[in-house]
Coordinates of C-alpha atoms in Angstrom, one line a residue:
X568 CA -23.5 -19.2 -74.9
X569 CA -26.4 -17.0 -73.7
X570 CA -27.7 -13.7 -74.8
X571 CA -28.4 -10.7 -72.6
X572 CA -31.8 -9.4 -73.5
X573 CA -34.2 -6.5 -72.8
X574 CA -36.0 -6.8 -69.5
X575 CA -39.4 -8.4 -69.8
X576 CA -41.2 -5.7 -67.8
X577 CA -40.1 -3.0 -70.2
X578 CA -40.6 -5.2 -73.3
X579 CA -44.2 -5.9 -72.2
X580 CA -45.0 -2.3 -72.2
X581 CA -43.1 -1.2 -75.3
X582 CA -42.5 -4.2 -77.7
X583 CA -44.8 -7.1 -77.0
X584 CA -48.1 -5.3 -77.7
X585 CA -47.2 -5.6 -81.4
X586 CA -49.2 -8.5 -82.9
X587 CA -46.1 -9.8 -84.6
X588 CA -44.5 -10.3 -81.2
X589 CA -47.5 -12.0 -79.5
X590 CA -45.6 -15.3 -79.8
X591 CA -43.3 -14.3 -76.9
X592 CA -46.1 -13.6 -74.5
X593 CA -48.1 -16.6 -75.8
X594 CA -45.1 -18.8 -75.0
X595 CA -44.8 -17.5 -71.5
X596 CA -48.5 -18.0 -70.7
X597 CA -48.5 -21.4 -72.3
X598 CA -45.7 -22.6 -70.1
X599 CA -47.3 -21.1 -67.0
X600 CA -50.8 -22.3 -67.6
X601 CA -49.8 -25.7 -69.1
X602 CA -51.9 -25.2 -72.3
X603 CA -51.4 -23.6 -75.7
X604 CA -52.4 -20.0 -75.4
X605 CA -53.3 -17.9 -78.4
X606 CA -53.7 -14.2 -77.9
X607 CA -56.6 -12.7 -79.9
X608 CA -56.0 -9.1 -78.9
X609 CA -54.7 -6.7 -76.3
X610 CA -57.4 -4.8 -74.5
X611 CA -56.5 -1.2 -73.6
X612 CA -58.0 0.3 -70.5
X613 CA -57.4 3.1 -68.1
X614 CA -55.3 0.8 -66.0
X615 CA -52.6 0.1 -68.6
X616 CA -52.5 3.3 -70.7
X617 CA -49.4 5.3 -70.5
X618 CA -49.8 8.7 -68.7
X619 CA -47.5 11.4 -67.5
X620 CA -47.8 9.9 -64.0
X621 CA -46.6 6.5 -65.2
X622 CA -43.2 6.0 -63.6
X623 CA -42.7 2.4 -64.7
X624 CA -43.5 1.2 -61.2
X625 CA -46.3 -1.1 -62.6
X626 CA -46.6 -2.8 -66.0
X627 CA -50.2 -3.9 -66.7
X628 CA -51.3 -5.8 -69.8
X629 CA -54.8 -7.2 -70.3
X630 CA -55.2 -9.7 -73.2
X631 CA -58.1 -11.8 -74.5
X632 CA -57.1 -15.3 -75.6
X633 CA -58.7 -17.6 -78.1
X634 CA -61.0 -19.1 -75.4
X635 CA -62.5 -15.6 -74.7
X636 CA -60.7 -15.5 -71.4
X637 CA -59.1 -12.4 -69.9
X638 CA -55.5 -12.7 -68.9
X639 CA -53.9 -9.9 -66.8
X640 CA -50.1 -9.7 -66.7
X641 CA -48.8 -7.4 -63.9
X642 CA -45.2 -6.9 -63.1
X643 CA -44.3 -5.2 -59.9
X644 CA -40.7 -4.1 -59.1
X645 CA -41.1 -2.4 -55.8
X646 CA -42.5 -3.6 -52.5
X647 CA -46.2 -3.1 -51.8
X648 CA -47.6 -4.4 -48.5
X649 CA -51.2 -4.5 -49.9
X650 CA -50.3 -6.2 -53.2
X651 CA -52.7 -9.1 -52.6
X652 CA -55.5 -6.6 -52.3
X653 CA -54.5 -5.0 -55.6
X654 CA -54.6 -8.4 -57.2
X655 CA -58.1 -8.9 -56.1
X656 CA -59.1 -5.4 -57.2
X657 CA -57.5 -5.9 -60.6
X658 CA -59.3 -9.1 -61.3
X659 CA -62.6 -7.7 -60.2
X660 CA -62.2 -4.6 -62.3
X661 CA -61.4 -6.6 -65.4
X662 CA -64.4 -8.8 -64.8
X663 CA -66.9 -6.0 -64.3
X664 CA -65.5 -3.8 -67.1
X665 CA -66.0 -6.6 -69.6
X666 CA -69.6 -7.4 -68.8
X667 CA -71.8 -5.2 -71.0
X668 CA -75.0 -3.5 -69.7
X669 CA -77.9 -6.0 -70.0
X670 CA -75.8 -9.1 -70.2
X671 CA -76.5 -11.9 -67.7
X672 CA -74.0 -12.9 -65.1
X673 CA -73.4 -16.2 -66.9
X674 CA -71.6 -14.2 -69.6
X675 CA -68.8 -13.0 -67.4
X676 CA -65.4 -13.9 -68.8
X677 CA -62.9 -16.1 -67.0
X678 CA -60.2 -13.9 -65.5
X679 CA -56.6 -15.2 -65.1
X680 CA -54.4 -12.9 -63.1
X681 CA -50.6 -13.4 -63.6
X682 CA -48.4 -11.5 -61.2
X683 CA -44.7 -11.3 -61.6
X684 CA -43.2 -9.7 -58.5
X685 CA -39.6 -8.7 -57.7
X686 CA -40.0 -8.5 -53.9
X687 CA -40.8 -10.9 -51.1
X688 CA -44.6 -11.2 -51.2
X689 CA -46.1 -12.9 -48.2
X690 CA -44.5 -16.0 -46.6
X691 CA -43.7 -19.2 -48.5
X692 CA -40.9 -21.4 -49.7
X693 CA -42.0 -21.7 -53.4
X694 CA -41.5 -19.2 -56.2
X695 CA -44.6 -20.0 -58.2
X696 CA -48.0 -20.1 -56.7
X697 CA -51.5 -20.7 -58.1
X698 CA -54.8 -19.6 -56.4
X699 CA -58.3 -20.8 -57.3
X700 CA -61.7 -20.5 -55.6
X701 CA -63.4 -23.7 -54.2
X702 CA -66.2 -24.2 -51.7
X703 CA -65.7 -26.9 -49.0
X704 CA -68.3 -28.2 -46.7
X705 CA -67.9 -27.2 -43.1
X706 CA -69.4 -30.5 -41.9
X707 CA -68.8 -33.1 -44.6
X708 CA -65.6 -31.5 -45.9
X709 CA -66.7 -32.2 -49.5
X710 CA -66.1 -29.8 -52.4
X711 CA -69.2 -28.2 -53.9
X712 CA -69.6 -29.1 -57.5
X713 CA -71.5 -27.9 -60.5
X714 CA -74.6 -29.8 -61.4
X715 CA -74.8 -31.6 -64.7
X716 CA -77.2 -29.0 -66.0
X717 CA -74.8 -26.2 -65.0
X718 CA -71.8 -28.0 -66.7
X719 CA -73.8 -28.4 -69.9
X720 CA -75.2 -24.8 -69.8
X721 CA -72.0 -23.0 -68.9
X722 CA -69.5 -25.5 -70.5
X723 CA -67.6 -25.5 -67.3
X724 CA -66.5 -28.6 -65.3
X725 CA -65.7 -27.0 -62.0
X726 CA -66.9 -24.0 -59.9
X727 CA -63.3 -22.8 -59.9
X728 CA -63.5 -22.4 -63.7
X729 CA -65.9 -19.6 -63.2
X730 CA -64.0 -17.5 -60.6
X731 CA -60.8 -15.6 -61.2
X732 CA -57.6 -17.6 -61.1
X733 CA -54.4 -16.2 -59.7
X734 CA -50.7 -16.9 -60.4
X735 CA -47.8 -15.4 -58.5
X736 CA -44.2 -15.7 -59.6
X737 CA -41.7 -14.5 -56.9
X738 CA -38.8 -14.0 -59.2
X739 CA -36.1 -13.2 -56.7
X740 CA -36.8 -16.4 -54.8
X741 CA -35.8 -18.5 -57.8
X742 CA -32.4 -20.2 -57.3
X743 CA -31.4 -19.9 -61.0
X744 CA -31.5 -23.7 -61.5
X745 CA -33.9 -24.4 -64.4
X746 CA -35.4 -27.9 -63.9
X747 CA -38.2 -27.5 -66.5
X748 CA -39.5 -25.1 -69.2
X749 CA -41.4 -22.9 -66.8
X750 CA -38.2 -22.5 -64.8
X751 CA -36.5 -21.4 -68.0
X752 CA -38.9 -18.6 -68.2
X753 CA -38.5 -17.7 -64.6
X754 CA -34.7 -17.7 -65.2
X755 CA -35.2 -15.2 -68.0
X756 CA -37.5 -13.0 -65.9
X757 CA -34.8 -12.8 -63.3
X758 CA -31.7 -12.5 -65.4
X759 CA -32.9 -11.1 -68.7
X760 CA -31.0 -13.9 -70.3
X761 CA -31.8 -17.0 -72.4
X762 CA -29.4 -19.9 -72.5
X763 CA -28.9 -21.8 -75.7
X764 CA -30.0 -25.0 -74.0
X765 CA -33.5 -23.5 -73.2
X766 CA -36.4 -25.1 -75.0
X767 CA -39.4 -23.3 -73.5
X768 CA -42.1 -21.9 -75.8
X769 CA -41.5 -18.3 -76.8
X770 CA -37.9 -18.0 -75.6
X771 CA -36.4 -18.6 -79.0
X772 CA -38.5 -15.7 -80.3
X773 CA -37.6 -13.7 -77.3
X774 CA -33.9 -14.0 -78.1
X775 CA -34.6 -12.2 -81.4
X776 CA -37.4 -9.8 -80.5
X777 CA -35.8 -8.7 -77.2
X778 CA -32.3 -8.2 -78.5
X779 CA -31.0 -4.9 -77.3
X780 CA -29.2 -4.4 -80.6
X781 CA -32.6 -4.3 -82.4
X782 CA -33.7 -1.1 -80.6
X783 CA -33.8 2.1 -82.5
X784 CA -32.3 5.3 -81.0
X785 CA -35.5 6.5 -79.4
X786 CA -36.2 3.0 -77.8
X787 CA -32.6 2.7 -76.6
X788 CA -32.9 6.1 -74.9
X789 CA -36.2 5.1 -73.2
X790 CA -34.9 1.7 -72.1
X791 CA -31.7 3.2 -70.6
X792 CA -33.9 5.8 -68.7
X793 CA -36.0 2.9 -67.4
X794 CA -32.9 1.0 -66.2
X795 CA -31.7 4.2 -64.5
X796 CA -35.1 4.5 -62.8
X797 CA -34.8 1.0 -61.4
X798 CA -31.5 1.9 -59.9
X799 CA -33.0 5.0 -58.3
X800 CA -35.9 3.0 -56.8
X801 CA -33.5 0.4 -55.5
X802 CA -31.4 3.2 -53.9
X803 CA -34.5 4.8 -52.4
X804 CA -35.6 1.5 -50.9
X805 CA -32.1 0.9 -49.4
X806 CA -32.0 4.4 -48.0
X807 CA -35.4 4.0 -46.3
X808 CA -34.3 0.7 -44.8
X809 CA -31.1 2.1 -43.5
X810 CA -32.9 5.2 -42.2
X811 CA -35.4 3.1 -40.3
X812 CA -32.7 0.9 -38.8
X813 CA -30.7 4.0 -37.8
X814 CA -33.8 5.5 -36.1
X815 CA -34.6 2.3 -34.3
X816 CA -31.0 2.1 -33.1
X817 CA -31.1 5.7 -31.9
X818 CA -34.4 5.3 -30.1
X819 CA -33.0 2.2 -28.3
X820 CA -29.9 4.1 -27.3
X821 CA -32.0 7.0 -26.0
X822 CA -34.0 4.7 -23.8
X823 CA -30.7 3.3 -22.4
X824 CA -29.4 6.8 -21.8
X825 CA -32.5 7.7 -19.8
X826 CA -31.9 4.7 -17.6
X827 CA -28.2 5.5 -17.2
X828 CA -29.0 9.1 -16.3
X829 CA -31.1 7.9 -13.4
X830 CA -28.1 5.9 -12.2
X831 CA -26.1 9.1 -12.0
X832 CA -23.4 8.0 -14.5
X833 CA -21.2 10.7 -16.0
X834 CA -21.7 12.0 -19.5
X835 CA -18.5 10.4 -20.6
X836 CA -19.5 7.0 -19.2
X837 CA -22.9 7.2 -20.9
X838 CA -21.4 8.2 -24.2
X839 CA -19.0 5.2 -24.1
X840 CA -21.9 2.8 -23.4
X841 CA -24.3 4.2 -26.0
X842 CA -22.3 5.8 -28.8
X843 CA -24.2 9.1 -28.4
X844 CA -22.3 12.3 -28.3
X845 CA -21.8 14.4 -25.1
X846 CA -24.0 17.1 -26.6
X847 CA -26.9 14.6 -27.3
X848 CA -26.6 13.3 -23.7
X849 CA -26.8 16.9 -22.3
X850 CA -29.9 17.6 -24.3
X851 CA -31.5 14.5 -23.0
X852 CA -30.6 15.4 -19.4
X853 CA -32.2 18.8 -19.9
X854 CA -35.4 17.1 -21.2
X855 CA -35.4 14.8 -18.2
X856 CA -35.0 17.7 -15.8

């Protein structure tokens, strides 16, 4: 048996900010980062506060873990062609906003940017990607390393430990076959469902915390509004796609008509070949003349 649960994107914004529910988000991050993550606090900022303009298009949570690292969790439902750029901006913003005036650069916090996207971002066969910063020699092709003094001073082993680290989960590209505990989380992110056989950290708690039946009347109303909004956005995206395809088809037909007009075909013959109406063909002829 499995249980249908509240969508993670809505839960992050409405339920998982409660300290009592940190265990769910901690479980997800632990499975993704392959280490036990403990959340110290959620950091509120202009980027993740709710406003009148917030239309649920973006869910943004910034947390500080027990290692004093900053972890950004962003969930994007709709297509954004420049989403990579936004990832870079978000990590940079978190980094600079959390360095106080007068602090040395060595005191910047490590930023981990976790991006859960429900659209096809970039090109690639996998559904989970990790990005780090390394410096490779152009001539010797070696990786630049920290000196022993730097390792001791900064308590870092690699240069990549200083720079932001990025994770991308392309939810819709997952094939629903959970081969490990991280896959179990991706399955949940895609289907809002936890199977009884799943063992991933945080999912047992998610089955309780994210049970739809636990919502009060106000939460139920808000959640249903959110689901309706997702349907509207999906319909808008489909409409835009169909409209673009229709315009492309019409433009192609018009180009064909112009060529057929030069060949002195009758309006009826042109209409049969292109699918345009006689009236449309007459208008095109007037323009050509």
